[in-house]
Amino acid sequence: MMEIFLAAPVASIIFAITLAASLWAFSNENIYGEFILNPYNVSRGYKVYTVITSGLIHKDWNHLFFNMLSYYFFAFQLEALLGHWQFGVLYFLSLILSDLPSIQKHKEDIWYNSLGASGAISAVVFSYIMFAPRAEMSLIFIPIPMPAWVFGGLYLIYCHFASKHARDNINHDAHFYGALSGVIITFALHHNIFNEFVQQFSGAAK
């Protein structure tokens, strides 16, 4: 554990805080009222801080498990590739940016709420894809390995479609815009990333 912390201290701290906050919310429902994102309120300047705190809590154990599992697989590796403070900037900035479309879309829906770290974790996954586009990825429920860049493209298509048509109470907009934020912020922090991305394919073709 100490080796992981020393190699990726920022990712480790975010992991621990998210686990602690989610477990706190599981045992104290008042925390949901304080931490959850309500676009109606935020668009009117009330509880603006929830664009951050909503990413620290989760609906239930399954929600927490799958988000933290994805985080575990990619966040610690990404911090080593991107840098320590850069990882922190990417995570929290994408957490905010992934919520902005939902705030605009649901600003008149007083009963709409959103929570979970999915937007920021999507950003982490897509930032990692920029560094390792030819790595293999797959879904837990569909264990068919595919190149990361293919996985990323299919993921964006699915999120866009689900945002338009799904009725599963999942904030697919946060997933989609979190992924895009991850790519944009990675480029802002690591200007040569697109050249490196292309070079991995040109190198493989030689």
CSV table of C-alpha atoms in Angstrom, one decimal:
chain,number,residue,atom,x,y,z
A,1,MET,CA,0.0,0.0,0.0
A,2,MET,CA,2.8,2.4,0.8
A,3,GLU,CA,4.4,1.8,-2.6
A,4,ILE,CA,1.1,2.8,-4.3
A,5,PHE,CA,0.8,5.9,-2.1
A,6,LEU,CA,4.3,7.0,-2.9
A,7,ALA,CA,3.9,6.4,-6.6
A,8,ALA,CA,0.4,8.1,-6.8
A,9,PRO,CA,-0.3,10.1,-3.7
A,10,VAL,CA,-3.0,12.3,-5.2
A,11,ALA,CA,-4.9,9.4,-6.6
A,12,SER,CA,-4.6,7.6,-3.3
A,13,ILE,CA,-5.9,10.5,-1.3
A,14,ILE,CA,-8.9,11.0,-3.7
A,15,PHE,CA,-9.6,7.2,-3.5
A,16,ALA,CA,-9.6,7.3,0.3
A,17,ILE,CA,-11.7,10.5,0.6
A,18,THR,CA,-14.3,9.2,-1.8
A,19,LEU,CA,-14.6,5.9,0.0
A,20,ALA,CA,-14.9,7.6,3.4
A,21,ALA,CA,-17.5,10.1,2.2
A,22,SER,CA,-19.6,7.5,0.5
A,23,LEU,CA,-19.6,5.2,3.6
A,24,TRP,CA,-20.5,8.3,5.7
A,25,ALA,CA,-23.4,9.0,3.5
A,26,PHE,CA,-24.5,5.3,3.6
A,27,SER,CA,-24.8,5.6,7.4
A,28,ASN,CA,-26.2,9.2,7.5
A,29,GLU,CA,-28.8,10.2,5.0
A,30,ASN,CA,-28.5,13.9,6.0
A,31,ILE,CA,-25.1,13.8,4.1
A,32,TYR,CA,-27.0,13.2,0.8
A,33,GLY,CA,-29.0,16.4,1.4
A,34,GLU,CA,-25.8,18.4,1.9
A,35,PHE,CA,-23.6,16.8,-0.8
A,36,ILE,CA,-25.9,15.9,-3.7
A,37,LEU,CA,-26.0,18.0,-6.8
A,38,ASN,CA,-29.4,19.6,-7.5
A,39,PRO,CA,-29.2,21.6,-10.8
A,40,TYR,CA,-32.3,23.7,-9.9
A,41,ASN,CA,-30.5,25.0,-6.8
A,42,VAL,CA,-27.0,25.3,-8.3
A,43,SER,CA,-28.3,27.2,-11.3
A,44,ARG,CA,-29.7,29.7,-8.8
A,45,GLY,CA,-26.5,30.1,-6.9
A,46,TYR,CA,-27.4,27.8,-4.0
A,47,LYS,CA,-25.1,25.0,-2.8
A,48,VAL,CA,-22.7,25.5,-5.7
A,49,TYR,CA,-20.1,23.5,-3.8
A,50,THR,CA,-22.1,20.4,-4.6
A,51,VAL,CA,-20.5,20.2,-8.1
A,52,ILE,CA,-17.5,18.8,-6.1
A,53,THR,CA,-19.1,17.1,-3.1
A,54,SER,CA,-21.6,15.2,-5.3
A,55,GLY,CA,-18.6,13.4,-6.8
A,56,LEU,CA,-17.6,12.1,-3.3
A,57,ILE,CA,-20.8,10.2,-2.6
A,58,HIS,CA,-22.6,7.3,-4.3
A,59,LYS,CA,-26.1,5.9,-4.5
A,60,ASP,CA,-25.4,2.4,-3.1
A,61,TRP,CA,-22.7,-0.2,-2.7
A,62,ASN,CA,-22.9,-1.3,-6.4
A,63,HIS,CA,-22.5,2.3,-7.6
A,64,LEU,CA,-19.5,2.8,-5.3
A,65,PHE,CA,-17.9,-0.6,-6.2
A,66,PHE,CA,-18.0,-0.2,-10.0
A,67,ASN,CA,-16.8,3.4,-9.9
A,68,MET,CA,-14.0,2.7,-7.5
A,69,LEU,CA,-13.0,-0.5,-9.5
A,70,SER,CA,-12.7,1.6,-12.6
A,71,TYR,CA,-10.8,4.2,-10.7
A,72,TYR,CA,-8.4,1.6,-9.3
A,73,PHE,CA,-7.5,0.2,-12.7
A,74,PHE,CA,-6.7,3.5,-14.3
A,75,ALA,CA,-6.1,6.4,-11.8
A,76,PHE,CA,-2.9,5.2,-10.3
A,77,GLN,CA,-1.3,4.4,-13.6
A,78,LEU,CA,-2.5,7.8,-15.0
A,79,GLU,CA,-0.9,9.8,-12.2
A,80,ALA,CA,2.4,8.2,-13.0
A,81,LEU,CA,2.0,9.2,-16.7
A,82,LEU,CA,0.5,12.6,-16.3
A,83,GLY,CA,2.1,13.9,-13.1
A,84,HIS,CA,0.9,14.4,-9.5
A,85,TRP,CA,-0.6,17.9,-9.5
A,86,GLN,CA,-1.7,17.4,-13.1
A,87,PHE,CA,-3.8,14.4,-12.1
A,88,GLY,CA,-5.5,16.4,-9.3
A,89,VAL,CA,-6.3,19.2,-11.8
A,90,LEU,CA,-7.7,16.8,-14.3
A,91,TYR,CA,-9.8,14.9,-11.8
A,92,PHE,CA,-11.5,17.9,-10.1
A,93,LEU,CA,-11.8,20.1,-13.2
A,94,SER,CA,-13.4,17.3,-15.1
A,95,LEU,CA,-15.7,16.6,-12.2
A,96,ILE,CA,-17.0,20.2,-12.5
A,97,LEU,CA,-17.1,20.3,-16.3
A,98,SER,CA,-19.0,17.0,-16.5
A,99,ASP,CA,-21.8,18.4,-14.4
A,100,LEU,CA,-22.2,21.7,-16.2
A,101,PRO,CA,-24.3,20.3,-19.1
A,102,SER,CA,-26.6,18.5,-16.6
A,103,ILE,CA,-27.0,21.7,-14.6
A,104,GLN,CA,-28.1,23.6,-17.8
A,105,LYS,CA,-30.3,20.7,-19.0
A,106,HIS,CA,-32.1,20.2,-15.7
A,107,LYS,CA,-32.1,23.7,-14.2
A,108,GLU,CA,-35.9,23.8,-14.1
A,109,ASP,CA,-36.3,20.2,-12.8
A,110,ILE,CA,-36.5,20.8,-9.1
A,111,TRP,CA,-36.7,17.1,-8.3
A,112,TYR,CA,-33.6,16.1,-10.4
A,113,ASN,CA,-30.5,15.2,-8.5
A,114,SER,CA,-27.1,13.7,-9.5
A,115,LEU,CA,-24.3,12.1,-7.6
A,116,GLY,CA,-21.2,9.9,-8.1
A,117,ALA,CA,-17.7,10.2,-9.5
A,118,SER,CA,-18.6,8.8,-12.9
A,119,GLY,CA,-17.8,12.0,-14.8
A,120,ALA,CA,-14.3,12.4,-13.3
A,121,ILE,CA,-13.6,8.7,-13.7
A,122,SER,CA,-14.6,8.8,-17.3
A,123,ALA,CA,-12.1,11.6,-17.7
A,124,VAL,CA,-9.4,9.5,-16.0
A,125,VAL,CA,-10.2,6.5,-18.4
A,126,PHE,CA,-10.1,8.7,-21.5
A,127,SER,CA,-6.9,10.5,-20.4
A,128,TYR,CA,-5.3,7.0,-20.0
A,129,ILE,CA,-6.6,6.0,-23.5
A,130,MET,CA,-4.7,9.0,-24.9
A,131,PHE,CA,-1.5,7.7,-23.4
A,132,ALA,CA,-2.1,4.0,-24.2
A,133,PRO,CA,-4.6,3.8,-27.2
A,134,ARG,CA,-3.5,0.2,-28.0
A,135,ALA,CA,-3.9,-1.2,-24.5
A,136,GLU,CA,-6.7,-3.8,-24.1
A,137,MET,CA,-9.9,-2.9,-22.4
A,138,SER,CA,-13.2,-4.6,-21.8
A,139,LEU,CA,-16.4,-4.4,-19.8
A,140,ILE,CA,-17.0,-6.6,-16.7
A,141,PHE,CA,-20.3,-7.9,-18.1
A,142,ILE,CA,-18.9,-8.2,-21.7
A,143,PRO,CA,-15.4,-9.6,-21.2
A,144,ILE,CA,-14.4,-9.2,-24.8
A,145,PRO,CA,-11.0,-7.4,-25.0
A,146,MET,CA,-10.6,-4.6,-27.6
A,147,PRO,CA,-8.1,-1.8,-28.2
A,148,ALA,CA,-8.6,1.1,-25.9
A,149,TRP,CA,-9.2,3.5,-28.7
A,150,VAL,CA,-12.1,1.3,-30.0
A,151,PHE,CA,-13.5,1.0,-26.5
A,152,GLY,CA,-13.4,4.8,-26.1
A,153,GLY,CA,-15.2,5.3,-29.4
A,154,LEU,CA,-17.9,2.8,-28.6
A,155,TYR,CA,-18.3,4.3,-25.1
A,156,LEU,CA,-18.9,7.8,-26.5
A,157,ILE,CA,-21.5,6.5,-29.0
A,158,TYR,CA,-23.3,4.5,-26.2
A,159,CYS,CA,-23.3,7.5,-23.8
A,160,HIS,CA,-24.7,9.8,-26.5
A,161,PHE,CA,-27.4,7.3,-27.4
A,162,ALA,CA,-28.3,6.6,-23.8
A,163,SER,CA,-28.5,10.2,-22.9
A,164,LYS,CA,-31.1,10.7,-25.6
A,165,HIS,CA,-33.2,7.5,-25.0
A,166,ALA,CA,-32.4,5.7,-21.7
A,167,ARG,CA,-34.6,5.9,-18.7
A,168,ASP,CA,-32.3,4.2,-16.2
A,169,ASN,CA,-31.7,7.1,-13.8
A,170,ILE,CA,-28.0,7.2,-14.8
A,171,ASN,CA,-26.5,10.6,-15.7
A,172,HIS,CA,-25.1,9.6,-19.1
A,173,ASP,CA,-24.4,13.2,-19.9
A,174,ALA,CA,-21.8,13.3,-17.1
A,175,HIS,CA,-20.1,10.2,-18.5
A,176,PHE,CA,-20.0,11.7,-22.0
A,177,TYR,CA,-18.8,15.2,-21.1
A,178,GLY,CA,-16.4,13.8,-18.5
A,179,ALA,CA,-14.8,11.7,-21.2
A,180,LEU,CA,-14.5,14.7,-23.5
A,181,SER,CA,-13.1,16.8,-20.6
A,182,GLY,CA,-10.5,14.2,-20.0
A,183,VAL,CA,-9.2,14.4,-23.5
A,184,ILE,CA,-9.2,18.2,-23.6
A,185,ILE,CA,-7.6,18.7,-20.2
A,186,THR,CA,-4.9,16.0,-21.0
A,187,PHE,CA,-4.0,18.0,-24.1
A,188,ALA,CA,-3.9,21.3,-22.1
A,189,LEU,CA,-1.5,19.7,-19.5
A,190,HIS,CA,0.5,17.6,-22.0
A,191,HIS,CA,0.6,19.4,-25.3
A,192,ASN,CA,2.4,16.6,-27.2
A,193,ILE,CA,-0.2,14.0,-26.3
A,194,PHE,CA,-1.8,13.9,-29.8
A,195,ASN,CA,1.5,13.4,-31.5
A,196,GLU,CA,2.3,10.6,-29.0
A,197,PHE,CA,-1.1,9.1,-29.6
A,198,VAL,CA,-0.6,8.9,-33.4
A,199,GLN,CA,3.0,7.7,-33.1
A,200,GLN,CA,1.9,4.6,-31.2
A,201,PHE,CA,-0.1,3.6,-34.3
A,202,SER,CA,2.6,4.6,-36.8
A,203,GLY,CA,5.2,2.7,-34.8
A,204,ALA,CA,3.1,-0.4,-34.7
A,205,ALA,CA,2.7,-0.3,-38.5
A,206,LYS,CA,6.5,-0.4,-39.1
